[in-house]
Coordinates of C-alpha atoms in Angstrom, one line a residue:
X1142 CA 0.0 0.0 0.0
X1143 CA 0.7 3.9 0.1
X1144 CA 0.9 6.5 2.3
X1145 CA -2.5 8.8 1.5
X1146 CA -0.4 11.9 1.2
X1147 CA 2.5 10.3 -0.7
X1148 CA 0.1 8.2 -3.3
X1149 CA 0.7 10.8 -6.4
X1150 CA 4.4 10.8 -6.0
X1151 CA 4.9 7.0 -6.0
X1152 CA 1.7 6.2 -8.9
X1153 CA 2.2 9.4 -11.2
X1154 CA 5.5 9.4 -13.1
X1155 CA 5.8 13.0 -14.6
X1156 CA 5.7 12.3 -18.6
X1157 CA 2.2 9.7 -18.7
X1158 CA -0.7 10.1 -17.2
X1159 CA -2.5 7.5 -15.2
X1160 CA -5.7 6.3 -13.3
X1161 CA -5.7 5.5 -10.4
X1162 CA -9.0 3.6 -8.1
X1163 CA -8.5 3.2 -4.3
X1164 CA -9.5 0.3 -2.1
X1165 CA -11.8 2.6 -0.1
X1166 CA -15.3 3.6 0.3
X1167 CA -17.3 5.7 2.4
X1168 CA -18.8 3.2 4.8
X1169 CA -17.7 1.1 7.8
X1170 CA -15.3 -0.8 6.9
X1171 CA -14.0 2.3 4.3
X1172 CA -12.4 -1.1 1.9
X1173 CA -13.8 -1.4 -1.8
X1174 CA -13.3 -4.3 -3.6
X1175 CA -12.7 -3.3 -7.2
X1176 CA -14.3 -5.4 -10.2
X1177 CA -14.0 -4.9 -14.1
X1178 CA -17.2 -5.7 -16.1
X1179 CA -16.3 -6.5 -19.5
X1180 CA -19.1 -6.4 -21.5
X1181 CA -20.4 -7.2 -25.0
X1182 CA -24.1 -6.2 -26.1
X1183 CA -26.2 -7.7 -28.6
X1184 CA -28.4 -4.7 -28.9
X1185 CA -29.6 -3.3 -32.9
X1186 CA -29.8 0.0 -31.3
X1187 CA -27.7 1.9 -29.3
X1188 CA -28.4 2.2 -25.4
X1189 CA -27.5 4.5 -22.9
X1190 CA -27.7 3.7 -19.5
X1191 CA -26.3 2.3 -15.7
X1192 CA -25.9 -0.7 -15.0
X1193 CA -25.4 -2.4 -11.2
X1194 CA -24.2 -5.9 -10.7
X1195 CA -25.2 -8.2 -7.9
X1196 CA -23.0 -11.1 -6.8
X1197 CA -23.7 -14.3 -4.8
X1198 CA -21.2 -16.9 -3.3
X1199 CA -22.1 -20.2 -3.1
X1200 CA -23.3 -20.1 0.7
X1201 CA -26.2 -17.6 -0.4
X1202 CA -24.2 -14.1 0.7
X1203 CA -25.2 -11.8 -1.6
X1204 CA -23.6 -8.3 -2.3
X1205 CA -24.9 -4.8 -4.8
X1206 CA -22.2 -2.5 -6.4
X1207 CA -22.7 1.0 -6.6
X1208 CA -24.1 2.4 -9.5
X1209 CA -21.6 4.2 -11.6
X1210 CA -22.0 8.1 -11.6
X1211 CA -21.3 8.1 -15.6
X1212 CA -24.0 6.6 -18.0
X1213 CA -22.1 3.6 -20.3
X1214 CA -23.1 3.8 -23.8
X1215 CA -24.2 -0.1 -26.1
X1216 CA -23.6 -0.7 -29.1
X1217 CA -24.0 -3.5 -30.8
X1218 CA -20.9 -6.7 -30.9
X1219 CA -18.9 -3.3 -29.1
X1220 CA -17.1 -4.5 -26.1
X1221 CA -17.8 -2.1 -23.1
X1222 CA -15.2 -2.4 -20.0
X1223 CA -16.5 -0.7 -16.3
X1224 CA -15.1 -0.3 -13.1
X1225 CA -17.3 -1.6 -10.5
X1226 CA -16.8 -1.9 -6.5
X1227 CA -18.6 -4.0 -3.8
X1228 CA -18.2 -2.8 0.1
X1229 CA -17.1 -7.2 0.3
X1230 CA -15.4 -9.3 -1.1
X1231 CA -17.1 -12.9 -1.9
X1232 CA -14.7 -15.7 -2.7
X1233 CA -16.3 -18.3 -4.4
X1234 CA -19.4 -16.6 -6.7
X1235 CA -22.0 -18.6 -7.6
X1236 CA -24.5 -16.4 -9.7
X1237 CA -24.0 -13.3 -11.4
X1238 CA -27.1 -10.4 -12.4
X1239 CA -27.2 -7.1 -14.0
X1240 CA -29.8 -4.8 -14.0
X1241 CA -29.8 -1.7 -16.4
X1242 CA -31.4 1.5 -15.6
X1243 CA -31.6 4.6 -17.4
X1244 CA -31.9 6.6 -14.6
X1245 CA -32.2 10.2 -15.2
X1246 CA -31.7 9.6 -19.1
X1247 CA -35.1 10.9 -22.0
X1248 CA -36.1 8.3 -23.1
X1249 CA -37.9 5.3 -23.2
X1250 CA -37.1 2.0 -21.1
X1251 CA -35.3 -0.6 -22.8
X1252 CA -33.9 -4.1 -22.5
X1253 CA -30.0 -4.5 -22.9
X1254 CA -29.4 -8.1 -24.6
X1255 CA -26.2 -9.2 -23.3
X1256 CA -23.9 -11.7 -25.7
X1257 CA -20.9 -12.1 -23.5
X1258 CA -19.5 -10.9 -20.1
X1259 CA -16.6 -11.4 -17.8
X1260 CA -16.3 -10.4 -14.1
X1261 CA -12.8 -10.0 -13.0
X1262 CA -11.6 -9.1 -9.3
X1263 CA -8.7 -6.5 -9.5
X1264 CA -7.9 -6.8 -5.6
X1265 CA -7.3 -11.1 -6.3
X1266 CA -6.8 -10.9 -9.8
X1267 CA -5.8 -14.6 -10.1
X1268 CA -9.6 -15.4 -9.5

C-alpha cells in the first residue's frame, strides 16, 4: 500500500498520465473491492444507461455495487469495459445479475441483450 499523502508521488510518473482507483469507500469498513465488467451487447440500437451488478457466493451471501456516476453507452458486438466496486469481497461466486437502468436519461425504457460478459476481481486478480 501507500501512504494517503505520498500516493501521487509513488503512482504518477511525470511524462504519462494515469488512473488510479483506491481500495476505499465511504462506509464502515472504508475497503472497496474493485471489479472490471467486460461487457459485450447484442443490442440493434444503441443504449445508454447504468448498470449495477449483484454477486452471490455459493453459501447464499449476496452483495450490490454501486451504480456508476457516468451513464455507459451499447452498441452492438462493441465491447464495453466498467469499473465496479462491492463494500465485500465474496470468494467463491456462484451467480451473477445485471440490472440496467436509465436513470435520469429521456427516453424510453429498454432491455439491454447481453452476448458475453466477464467479471474480474482487481484486488485477487488470479480469481
Amino acid at each position: 500500500g501507500y501512504y494517503a499523502d505520498r500516493w501521487k508521488n509513488l503512482l504518477i510518473p511525470m511524462s504519462s498520465p494515469t488512473k488510479t482507483y483506491f481500495d476505499t469507500s465511504d462506509q464502515d469498513p472504508f475497503c472497496m473491492y474493485n471489479y472490471l465488467l467486460d461487457i459485450t451487447t447484442w443490442n440493434k440500437n444503441i443504449r445508454r444507461g447504468f448498470i449495477k451488478v449483484k454477486i452471490t457466493d455459493y453459501t447464499g451471501n449476496t452483495v450490490e455495487s454501486e451504480m456508476n456516476s457516468e451513464a455507459s453507452t451499447f452498441q452492438q458486438y462493441k465491447r464495453v469495459k466498467i469499473l465496479t466496486g462491492f463494500n465485500q469481497d465474496l470468494d467463491k461466486i456462484s451467480k451473477i445479475s445485471l440490472t440496467f437502468s436509465t436513470k435520469t436519461l429521456i427516453g424510453p425504457k429498454h432491455k439491454l441483450r447481453i452476448l458475453q460478459m466477464k467479471l474480474k476481481s482487481l484486488n485477487n486478480p488470479e480469481r
